[in-house]
CSV table of C-alpha atoms in Angstrom, one decimal:
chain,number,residue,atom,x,y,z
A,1,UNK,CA,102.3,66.4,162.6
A,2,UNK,CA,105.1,64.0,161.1
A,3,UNK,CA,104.5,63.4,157.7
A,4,UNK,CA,107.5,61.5,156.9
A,5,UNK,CA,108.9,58.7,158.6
A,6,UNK,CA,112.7,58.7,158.4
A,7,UNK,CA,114.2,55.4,158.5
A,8,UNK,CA,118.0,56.7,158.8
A,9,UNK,CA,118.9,59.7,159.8
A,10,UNK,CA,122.7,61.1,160.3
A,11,UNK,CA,124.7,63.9,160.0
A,12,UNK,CA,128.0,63.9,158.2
A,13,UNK,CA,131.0,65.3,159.1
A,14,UNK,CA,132.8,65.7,155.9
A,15,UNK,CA,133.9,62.3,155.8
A,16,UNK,CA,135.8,61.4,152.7
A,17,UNK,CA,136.9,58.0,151.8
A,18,UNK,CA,140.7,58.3,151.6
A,19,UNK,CA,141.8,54.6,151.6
A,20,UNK,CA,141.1,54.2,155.1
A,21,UNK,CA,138.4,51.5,156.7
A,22,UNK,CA,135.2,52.2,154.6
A,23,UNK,CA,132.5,53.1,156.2
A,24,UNK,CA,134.2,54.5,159.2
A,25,UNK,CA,133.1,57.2,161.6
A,26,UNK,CA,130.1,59.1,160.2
A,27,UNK,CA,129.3,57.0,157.4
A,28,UNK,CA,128.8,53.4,159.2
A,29,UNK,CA,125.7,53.6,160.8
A,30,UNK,CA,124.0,55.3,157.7
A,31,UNK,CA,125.2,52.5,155.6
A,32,UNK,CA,124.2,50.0,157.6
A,33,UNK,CA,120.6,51.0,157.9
A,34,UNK,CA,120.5,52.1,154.5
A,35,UNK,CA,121.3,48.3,153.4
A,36,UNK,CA,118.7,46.8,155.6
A,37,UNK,CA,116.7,48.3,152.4
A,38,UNK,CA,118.4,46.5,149.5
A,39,UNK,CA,120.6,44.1,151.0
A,40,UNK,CA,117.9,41.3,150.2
A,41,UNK,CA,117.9,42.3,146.3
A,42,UNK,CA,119.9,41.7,143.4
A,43,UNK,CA,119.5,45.0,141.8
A,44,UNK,CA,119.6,48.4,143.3
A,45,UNK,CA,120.3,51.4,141.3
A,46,UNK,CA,121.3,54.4,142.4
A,47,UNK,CA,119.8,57.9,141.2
A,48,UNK,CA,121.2,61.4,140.8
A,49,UNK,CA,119.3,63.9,139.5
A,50,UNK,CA,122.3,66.0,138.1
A,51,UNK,CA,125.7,64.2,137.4
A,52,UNK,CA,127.8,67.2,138.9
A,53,UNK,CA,127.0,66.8,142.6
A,54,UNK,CA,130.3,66.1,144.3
A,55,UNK,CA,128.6,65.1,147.6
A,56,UNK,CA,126.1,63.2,145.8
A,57,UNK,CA,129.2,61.5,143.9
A,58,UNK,CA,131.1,61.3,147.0
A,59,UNK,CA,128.4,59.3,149.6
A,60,UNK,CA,127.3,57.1,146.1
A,61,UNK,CA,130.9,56.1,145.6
A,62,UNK,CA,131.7,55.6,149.3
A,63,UNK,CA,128.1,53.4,149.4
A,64,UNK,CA,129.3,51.2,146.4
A,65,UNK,CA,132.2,50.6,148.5
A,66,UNK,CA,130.9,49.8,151.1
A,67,UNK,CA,128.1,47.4,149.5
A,68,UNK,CA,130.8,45.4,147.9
A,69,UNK,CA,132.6,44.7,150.9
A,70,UNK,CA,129.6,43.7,153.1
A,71,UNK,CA,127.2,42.4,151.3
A,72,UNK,CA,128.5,40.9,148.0
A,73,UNK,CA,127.4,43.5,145.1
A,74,UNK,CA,130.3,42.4,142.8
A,75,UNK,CA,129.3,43.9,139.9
A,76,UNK,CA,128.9,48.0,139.2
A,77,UNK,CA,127.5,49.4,136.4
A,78,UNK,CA,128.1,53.1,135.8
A,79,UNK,CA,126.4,55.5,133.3
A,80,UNK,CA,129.1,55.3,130.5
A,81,UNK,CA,129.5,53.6,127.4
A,82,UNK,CA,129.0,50.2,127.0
A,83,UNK,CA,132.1,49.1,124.4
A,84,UNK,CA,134.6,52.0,126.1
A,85,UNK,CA,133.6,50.5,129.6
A,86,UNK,CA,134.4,46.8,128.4
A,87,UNK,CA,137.9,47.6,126.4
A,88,UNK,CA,139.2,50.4,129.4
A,89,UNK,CA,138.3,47.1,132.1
A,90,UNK,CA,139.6,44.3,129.8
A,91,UNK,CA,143.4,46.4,129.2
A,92,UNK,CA,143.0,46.8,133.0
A,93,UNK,CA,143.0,43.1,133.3
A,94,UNK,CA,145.0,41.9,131.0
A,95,UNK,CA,147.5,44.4,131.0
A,96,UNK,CA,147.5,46.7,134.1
A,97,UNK,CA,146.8,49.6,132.3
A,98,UNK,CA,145.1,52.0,135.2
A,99,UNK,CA,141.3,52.5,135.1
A,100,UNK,CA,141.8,56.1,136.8
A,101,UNK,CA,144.2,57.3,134.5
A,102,UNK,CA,142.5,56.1,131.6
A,103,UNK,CA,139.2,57.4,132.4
A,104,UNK,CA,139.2,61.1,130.7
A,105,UNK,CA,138.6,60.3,127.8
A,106,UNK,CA,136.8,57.3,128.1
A,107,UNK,CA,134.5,57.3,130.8
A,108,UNK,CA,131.7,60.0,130.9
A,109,UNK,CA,133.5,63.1,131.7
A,110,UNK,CA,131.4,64.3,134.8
A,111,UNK,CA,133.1,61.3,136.5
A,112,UNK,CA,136.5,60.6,134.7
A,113,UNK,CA,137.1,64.4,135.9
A,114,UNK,CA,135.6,64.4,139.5
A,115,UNK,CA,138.0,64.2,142.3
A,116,UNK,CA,135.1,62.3,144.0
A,117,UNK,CA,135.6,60.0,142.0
A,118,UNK,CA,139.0,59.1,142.1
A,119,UNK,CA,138.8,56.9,145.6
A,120,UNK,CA,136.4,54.6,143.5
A,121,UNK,CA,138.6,54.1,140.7
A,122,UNK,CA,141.3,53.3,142.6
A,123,UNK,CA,139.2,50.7,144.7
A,124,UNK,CA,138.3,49.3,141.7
A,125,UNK,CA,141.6,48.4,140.5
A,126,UNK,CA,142.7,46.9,144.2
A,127,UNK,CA,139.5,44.7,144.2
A,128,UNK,CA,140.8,42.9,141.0
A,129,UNK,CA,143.9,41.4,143.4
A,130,UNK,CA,141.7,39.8,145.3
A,131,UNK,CA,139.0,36.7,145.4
A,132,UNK,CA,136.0,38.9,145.0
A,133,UNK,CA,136.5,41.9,142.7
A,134,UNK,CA,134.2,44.4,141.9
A,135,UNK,CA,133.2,44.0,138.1
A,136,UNK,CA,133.1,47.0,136.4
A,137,UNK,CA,131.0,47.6,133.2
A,138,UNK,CA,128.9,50.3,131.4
A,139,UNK,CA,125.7,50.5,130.7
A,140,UNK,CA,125.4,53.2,127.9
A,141,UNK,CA,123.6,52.5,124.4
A,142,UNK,CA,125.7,55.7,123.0
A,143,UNK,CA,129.5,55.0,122.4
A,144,UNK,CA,131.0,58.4,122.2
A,145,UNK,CA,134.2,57.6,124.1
A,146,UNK,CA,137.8,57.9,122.2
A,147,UNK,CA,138.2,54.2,122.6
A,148,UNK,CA,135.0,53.5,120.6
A,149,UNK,CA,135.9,56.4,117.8
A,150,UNK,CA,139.1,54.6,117.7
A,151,UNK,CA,138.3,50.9,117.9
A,152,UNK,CA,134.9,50.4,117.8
A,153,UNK,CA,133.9,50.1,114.1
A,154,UNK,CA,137.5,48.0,113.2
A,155,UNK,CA,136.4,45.8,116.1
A,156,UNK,CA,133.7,44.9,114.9
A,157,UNK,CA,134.7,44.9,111.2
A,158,UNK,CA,136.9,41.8,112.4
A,159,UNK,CA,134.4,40.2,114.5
A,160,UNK,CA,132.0,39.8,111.1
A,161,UNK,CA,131.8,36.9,109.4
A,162,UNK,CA,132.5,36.6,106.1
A,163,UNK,CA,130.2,38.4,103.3
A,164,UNK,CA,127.6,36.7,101.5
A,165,UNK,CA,124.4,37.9,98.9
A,166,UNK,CA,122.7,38.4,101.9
A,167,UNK,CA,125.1,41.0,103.4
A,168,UNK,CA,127.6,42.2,101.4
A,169,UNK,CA,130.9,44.4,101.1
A,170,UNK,CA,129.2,46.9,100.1
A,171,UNK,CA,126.4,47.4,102.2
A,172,UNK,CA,128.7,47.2,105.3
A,173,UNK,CA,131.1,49.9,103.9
A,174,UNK,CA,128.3,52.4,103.4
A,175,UNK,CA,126.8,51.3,106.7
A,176,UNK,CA,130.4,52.1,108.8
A,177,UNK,CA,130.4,55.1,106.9
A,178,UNK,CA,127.5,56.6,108.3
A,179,UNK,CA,128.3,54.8,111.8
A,180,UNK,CA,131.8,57.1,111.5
A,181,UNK,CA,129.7,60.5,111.5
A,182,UNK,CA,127.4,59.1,113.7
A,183,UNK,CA,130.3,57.8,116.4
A,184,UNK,CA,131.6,61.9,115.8
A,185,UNK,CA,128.1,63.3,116.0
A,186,UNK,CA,128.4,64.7,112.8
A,187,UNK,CA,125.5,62.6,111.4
A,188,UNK,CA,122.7,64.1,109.5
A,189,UNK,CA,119.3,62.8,108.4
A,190,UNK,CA,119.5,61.6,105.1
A,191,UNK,CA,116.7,61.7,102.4
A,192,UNK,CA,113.4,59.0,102.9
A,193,UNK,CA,114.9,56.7,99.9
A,194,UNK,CA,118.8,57.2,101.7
A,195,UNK,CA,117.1,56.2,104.9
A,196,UNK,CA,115.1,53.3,103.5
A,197,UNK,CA,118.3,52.1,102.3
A,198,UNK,CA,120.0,52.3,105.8
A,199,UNK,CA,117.3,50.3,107.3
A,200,UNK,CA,117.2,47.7,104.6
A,201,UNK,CA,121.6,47.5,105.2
A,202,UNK,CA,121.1,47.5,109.3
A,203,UNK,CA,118.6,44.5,108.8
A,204,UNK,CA,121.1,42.5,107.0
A,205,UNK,CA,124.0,43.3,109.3
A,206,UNK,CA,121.3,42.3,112.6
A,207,UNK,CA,121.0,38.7,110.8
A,208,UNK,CA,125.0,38.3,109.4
A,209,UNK,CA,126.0,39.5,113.1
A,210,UNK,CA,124.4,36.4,114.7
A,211,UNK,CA,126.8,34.4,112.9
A,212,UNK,CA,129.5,36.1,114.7
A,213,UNK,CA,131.6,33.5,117.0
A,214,UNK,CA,133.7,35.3,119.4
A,215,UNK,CA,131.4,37.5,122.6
A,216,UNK,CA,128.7,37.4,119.7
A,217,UNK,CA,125.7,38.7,122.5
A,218,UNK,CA,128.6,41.6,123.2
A,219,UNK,CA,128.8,42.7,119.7
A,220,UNK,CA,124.3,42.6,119.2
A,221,UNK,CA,124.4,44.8,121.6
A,222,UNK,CA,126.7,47.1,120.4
A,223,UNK,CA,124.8,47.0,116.9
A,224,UNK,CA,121.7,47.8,119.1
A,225,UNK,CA,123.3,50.8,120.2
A,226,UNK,CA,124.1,51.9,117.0
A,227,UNK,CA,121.3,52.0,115.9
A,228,UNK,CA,119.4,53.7,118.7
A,229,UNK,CA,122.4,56.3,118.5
A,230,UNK,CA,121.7,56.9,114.8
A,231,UNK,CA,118.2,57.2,115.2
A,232,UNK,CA,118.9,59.6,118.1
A,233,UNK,CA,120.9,61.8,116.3
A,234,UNK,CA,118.4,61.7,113.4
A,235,UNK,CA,115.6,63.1,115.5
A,236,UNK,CA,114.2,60.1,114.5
A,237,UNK,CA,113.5,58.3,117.4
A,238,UNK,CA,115.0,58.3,121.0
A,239,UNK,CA,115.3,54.3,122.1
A,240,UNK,CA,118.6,55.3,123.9
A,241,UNK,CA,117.1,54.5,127.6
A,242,UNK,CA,115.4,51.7,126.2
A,243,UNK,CA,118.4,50.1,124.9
A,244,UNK,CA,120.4,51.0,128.2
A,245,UNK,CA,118.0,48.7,129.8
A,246,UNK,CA,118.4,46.2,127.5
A,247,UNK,CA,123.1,46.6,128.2
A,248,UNK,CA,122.1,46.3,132.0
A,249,UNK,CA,120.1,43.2,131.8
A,250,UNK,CA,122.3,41.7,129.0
A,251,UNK,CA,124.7,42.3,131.9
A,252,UNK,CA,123.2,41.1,134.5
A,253,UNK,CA,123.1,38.1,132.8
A,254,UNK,CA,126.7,37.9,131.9
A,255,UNK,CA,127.0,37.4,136.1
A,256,UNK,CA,124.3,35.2,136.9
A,257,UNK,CA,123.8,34.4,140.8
A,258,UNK,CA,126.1,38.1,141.5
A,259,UNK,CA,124.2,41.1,143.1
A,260,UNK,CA,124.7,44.1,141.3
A,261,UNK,CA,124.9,48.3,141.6
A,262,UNK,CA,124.0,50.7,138.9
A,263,UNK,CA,125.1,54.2,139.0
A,264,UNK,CA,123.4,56.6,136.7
A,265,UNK,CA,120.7,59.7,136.3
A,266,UNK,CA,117.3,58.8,137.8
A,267,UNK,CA,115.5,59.4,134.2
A,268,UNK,CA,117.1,55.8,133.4
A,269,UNK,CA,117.2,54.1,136.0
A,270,UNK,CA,113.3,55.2,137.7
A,271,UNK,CA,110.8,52.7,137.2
A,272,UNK,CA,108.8,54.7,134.4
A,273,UNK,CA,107.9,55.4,131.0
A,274,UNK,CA,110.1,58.0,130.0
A,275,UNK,CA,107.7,60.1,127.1
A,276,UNK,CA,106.2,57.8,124.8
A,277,UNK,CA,109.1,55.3,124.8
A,278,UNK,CA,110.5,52.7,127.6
A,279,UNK,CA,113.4,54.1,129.9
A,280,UNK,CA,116.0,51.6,131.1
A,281,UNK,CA,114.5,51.5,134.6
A,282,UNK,CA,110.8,50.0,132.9
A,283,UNK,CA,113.0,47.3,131.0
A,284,UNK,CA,114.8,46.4,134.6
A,285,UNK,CA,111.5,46.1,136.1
A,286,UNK,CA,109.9,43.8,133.6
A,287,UNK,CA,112.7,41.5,133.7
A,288,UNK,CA,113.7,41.4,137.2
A,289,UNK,CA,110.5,42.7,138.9
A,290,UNK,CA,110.7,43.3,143.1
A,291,UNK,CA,114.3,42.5,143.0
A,292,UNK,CA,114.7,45.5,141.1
A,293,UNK,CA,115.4,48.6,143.8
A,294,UNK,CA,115.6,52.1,143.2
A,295,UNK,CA,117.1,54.9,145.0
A,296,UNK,CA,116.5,58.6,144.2
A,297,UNK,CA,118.7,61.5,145.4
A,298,UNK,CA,117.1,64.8,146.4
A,299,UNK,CA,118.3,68.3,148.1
A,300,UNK,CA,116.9,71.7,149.5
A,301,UNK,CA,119.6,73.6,149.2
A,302,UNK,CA,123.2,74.3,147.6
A,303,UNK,CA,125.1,74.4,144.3
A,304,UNK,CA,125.7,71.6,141.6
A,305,UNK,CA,127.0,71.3,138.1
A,306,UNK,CA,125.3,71.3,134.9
A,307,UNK,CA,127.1,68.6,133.2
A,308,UNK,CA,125.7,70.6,129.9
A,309,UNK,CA,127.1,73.8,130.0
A,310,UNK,CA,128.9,73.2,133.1
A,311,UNK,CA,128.2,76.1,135.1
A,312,UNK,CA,127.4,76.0,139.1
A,313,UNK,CA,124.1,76.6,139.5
A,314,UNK,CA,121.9,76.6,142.5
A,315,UNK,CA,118.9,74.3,143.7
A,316,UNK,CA,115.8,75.4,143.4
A,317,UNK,CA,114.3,75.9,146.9
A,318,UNK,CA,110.7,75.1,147.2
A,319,UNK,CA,107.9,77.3,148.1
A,320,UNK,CA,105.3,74.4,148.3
A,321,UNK,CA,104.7,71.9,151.2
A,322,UNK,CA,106.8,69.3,149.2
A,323,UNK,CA,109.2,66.4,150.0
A,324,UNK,CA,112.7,68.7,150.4
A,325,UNK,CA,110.8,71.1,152.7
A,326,UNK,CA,109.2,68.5,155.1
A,327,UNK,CA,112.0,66.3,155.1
A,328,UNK,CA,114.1,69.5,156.5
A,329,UNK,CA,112.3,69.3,159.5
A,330,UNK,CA,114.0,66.5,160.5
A,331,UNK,CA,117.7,68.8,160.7
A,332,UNK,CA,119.7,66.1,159.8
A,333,UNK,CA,122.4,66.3,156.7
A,334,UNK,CA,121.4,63.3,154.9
A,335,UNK,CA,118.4,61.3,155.2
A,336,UNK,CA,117.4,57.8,154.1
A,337,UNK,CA,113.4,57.5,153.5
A,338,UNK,CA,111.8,54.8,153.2
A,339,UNK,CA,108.9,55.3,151.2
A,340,UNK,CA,106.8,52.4,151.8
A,341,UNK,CA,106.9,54.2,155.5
A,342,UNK,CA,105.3,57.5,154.8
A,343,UNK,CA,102.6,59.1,156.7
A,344,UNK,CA,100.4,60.8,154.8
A,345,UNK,CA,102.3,61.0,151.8
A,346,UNK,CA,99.4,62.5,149.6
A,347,UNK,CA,100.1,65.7,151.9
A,348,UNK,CA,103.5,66.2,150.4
A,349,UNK,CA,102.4,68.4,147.3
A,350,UNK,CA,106.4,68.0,145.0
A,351,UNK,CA,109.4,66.4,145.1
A,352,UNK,CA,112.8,67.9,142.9
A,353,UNK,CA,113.0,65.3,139.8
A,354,UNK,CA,115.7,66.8,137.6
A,355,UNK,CA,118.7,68.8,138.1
A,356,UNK,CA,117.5,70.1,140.9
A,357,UNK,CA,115.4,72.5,139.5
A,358,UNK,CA,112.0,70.3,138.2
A,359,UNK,CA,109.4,70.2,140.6
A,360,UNK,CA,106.9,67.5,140.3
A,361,UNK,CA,103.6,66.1,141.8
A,362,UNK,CA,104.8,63.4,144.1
A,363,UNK,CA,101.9,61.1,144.7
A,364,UNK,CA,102.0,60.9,141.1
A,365,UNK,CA,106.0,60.2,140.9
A,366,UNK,CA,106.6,57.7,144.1
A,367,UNK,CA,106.1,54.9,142.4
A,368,UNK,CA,109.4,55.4,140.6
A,369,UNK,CA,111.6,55.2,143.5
A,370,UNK,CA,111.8,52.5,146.2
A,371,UNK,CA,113.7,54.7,148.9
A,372,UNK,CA,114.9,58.5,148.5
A,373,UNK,CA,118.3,59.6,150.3
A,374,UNK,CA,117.5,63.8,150.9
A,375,UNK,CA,120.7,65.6,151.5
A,376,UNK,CA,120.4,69.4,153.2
A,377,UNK,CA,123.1,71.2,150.7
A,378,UNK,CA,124.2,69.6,147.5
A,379,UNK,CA,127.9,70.8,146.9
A,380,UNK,CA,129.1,71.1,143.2
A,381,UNK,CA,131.7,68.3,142.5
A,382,UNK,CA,135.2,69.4,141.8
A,383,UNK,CA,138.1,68.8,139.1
A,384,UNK,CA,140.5,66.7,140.1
């Protein structure tokens, strides 16, 4: 019996994007009946469940191509920091100082230091020659990039208006203090009456901020994110997802009327409540509803890196009747799914959520994801 309906089906033939015709050869069809899916919405974000999957990277990268140049996504949004993101982009722009070569460092280090990922940099920089380029920007509520230990706090030191009794001198030195250590993860959680304090200084720097006058929405965010980051690293709370939803639709907005793609790990980007607090996939889906798409990334077999210790390690092969092992029947590489096209789907017991190596209960987890692309073998990504 066929429990799963496959939408688009195709094998690849090691095709890698090498600044020929996107989309050529093995990759064209796929695409194309993979973007009958999103094509008609404004957001689509793409999952991975591990951010060291070089084939995973590859086909994404290749796909965000390939969306720009046929159906007008003109703005990306990758899974870095939000102020590093902006400032590497802006010195691109203003001063032709090259996105690739400036990404270790800067950009999240699973993807400044994939070769994968090098074609997609360098597309990035042509695009900006021409009438339509693709916008880059990141969506990250943590700024732990050498640009934002660098600049960041003297930045926005500049950017505030003058001090008054309401915000002083004072307050904002002992607050850029602690934002120093936090920025260097050296943080630590100080006592309740230290803390209280904190709160009472970040208040009064939320209020004196909205009197800033240059990219003063810009700069809220960025206090946002220091404060979730702070928290964080306090153990106090986690609203890091939270506030990454809030970057991508503060984004969103900055390009009203443009269609735009979202790179990052599926615990952000699903439509879900992450633990007890909201993830940035819930916050997209409040404020943009249907036209909010999500695609997950699964495997059955193969190698990736953990982009924590960064050792190769292998996909957990499943012994239950779940999503991987049905969707295998189908002997085809890479698979689009449809889910809204599923036979049966309460007879397809788990589905791999994280890293590869999390099972959980599909019919309780579908809802997160508007389509799922399954690949046979995931293949570790490589240094460049």
């Amino acid at each position: 019996m066929t429990i799963i309906k496959v939408v688009a089906c195709v094998v690849l033939l090691n095709a890698v994007f090498s600044g020929k015709a996107i989309g050529e050869v093995n990759y064209k069809l796929q695409f194309n009946k993979l973007s009958k899916q999103i094509s008609d919405k404004s957001y689509v974000a793409l999952g991975e469940q591990s951010h060291g999957a070089g084939n995973v990277f590859d086909f994404k990268a290749q796909f965000v191509q390939y969306m720009h140049q046929k159906h007008n996504f003109d703005v990306f949004i990758i899974e870095s920091g939000l102020f590093d993101i902006d400032m590497l982009y802006r010195d691109y722009l203003s001063s032709g100082k090259s996105i690739e070569k400036n990404a270790p460092g800067n950009i999240f280090y699973m993807y400044a230091n994939s070769a994968e990922m090098s074609p997609l940099f360098k597309y990035i920089e042509k695009t900006q020659h021409t009438n339509r380029p693709l916008i880059l920007a990141g969506f990250d509520s943590q700024h732990t990039g050498s640009l934002s230990n660098q600049y960041l706090l003297n930045d926005l030191s500049k950017e505030l208006p003058g001090f008054t009794n309401e915000f002083t001198e004072t307050q904002w030195k002992k607050l850029r203090q602690e934002f120093e250590l936090v920025l260097k993860v050296k943080s630590l959680k100080p006592n309740d009456t230290k803390l209280k304090q904190f709160q009472k200084n970040y208040n009064a720097l939320k209020v004196h901020a909205n009197n800033i006058k240059n990219r003063r929405s810009f700069w809220l965010r960025i206090i946002a994110g220091l404060k979730a980051q702070t928290y964080r690293q306090w153990q106090i709370e986690d609203l890091r997802s939270k506030e990454i939803g809030n970057n991508l639709v503060w984004i969103a907005n900055q390009y009203p009327g443009k269609k735009v793609l979202i790179w990052g790990h599926t615990f952000h980007v699903e439509k879900n409540l992450v633990h007890e607090t909201e993830n940035a996939g819930k916050v997209m889906l409040k404020e943009f509803g249907d036209d909010y798409f999500v695609s997950h990334i699964t495997g059955s077999s193969g190698t990736y890196v953990d982009f924590i210790d960064m050792k190769t390690k292998l996909v957990k092969k499943s012994e239950t009747d779940s999503f991987e092992v049905k969707t295998s029947k189908h002997k085809c590489t890479v698979c689009v799914v449809n889910l809204d096209t599923l036979e049966q789907p309460e007879q397809i017991e788990d589905i791999l959520y994280f890293n590869y190596t999390n099972l959980v209960p599909f019919m309780k987890n579908k809802h997160k994801w508007d389509n799922v692309v399954y690949f046979k073998e995931i293949t570790p990504s490589k240094k460049k």
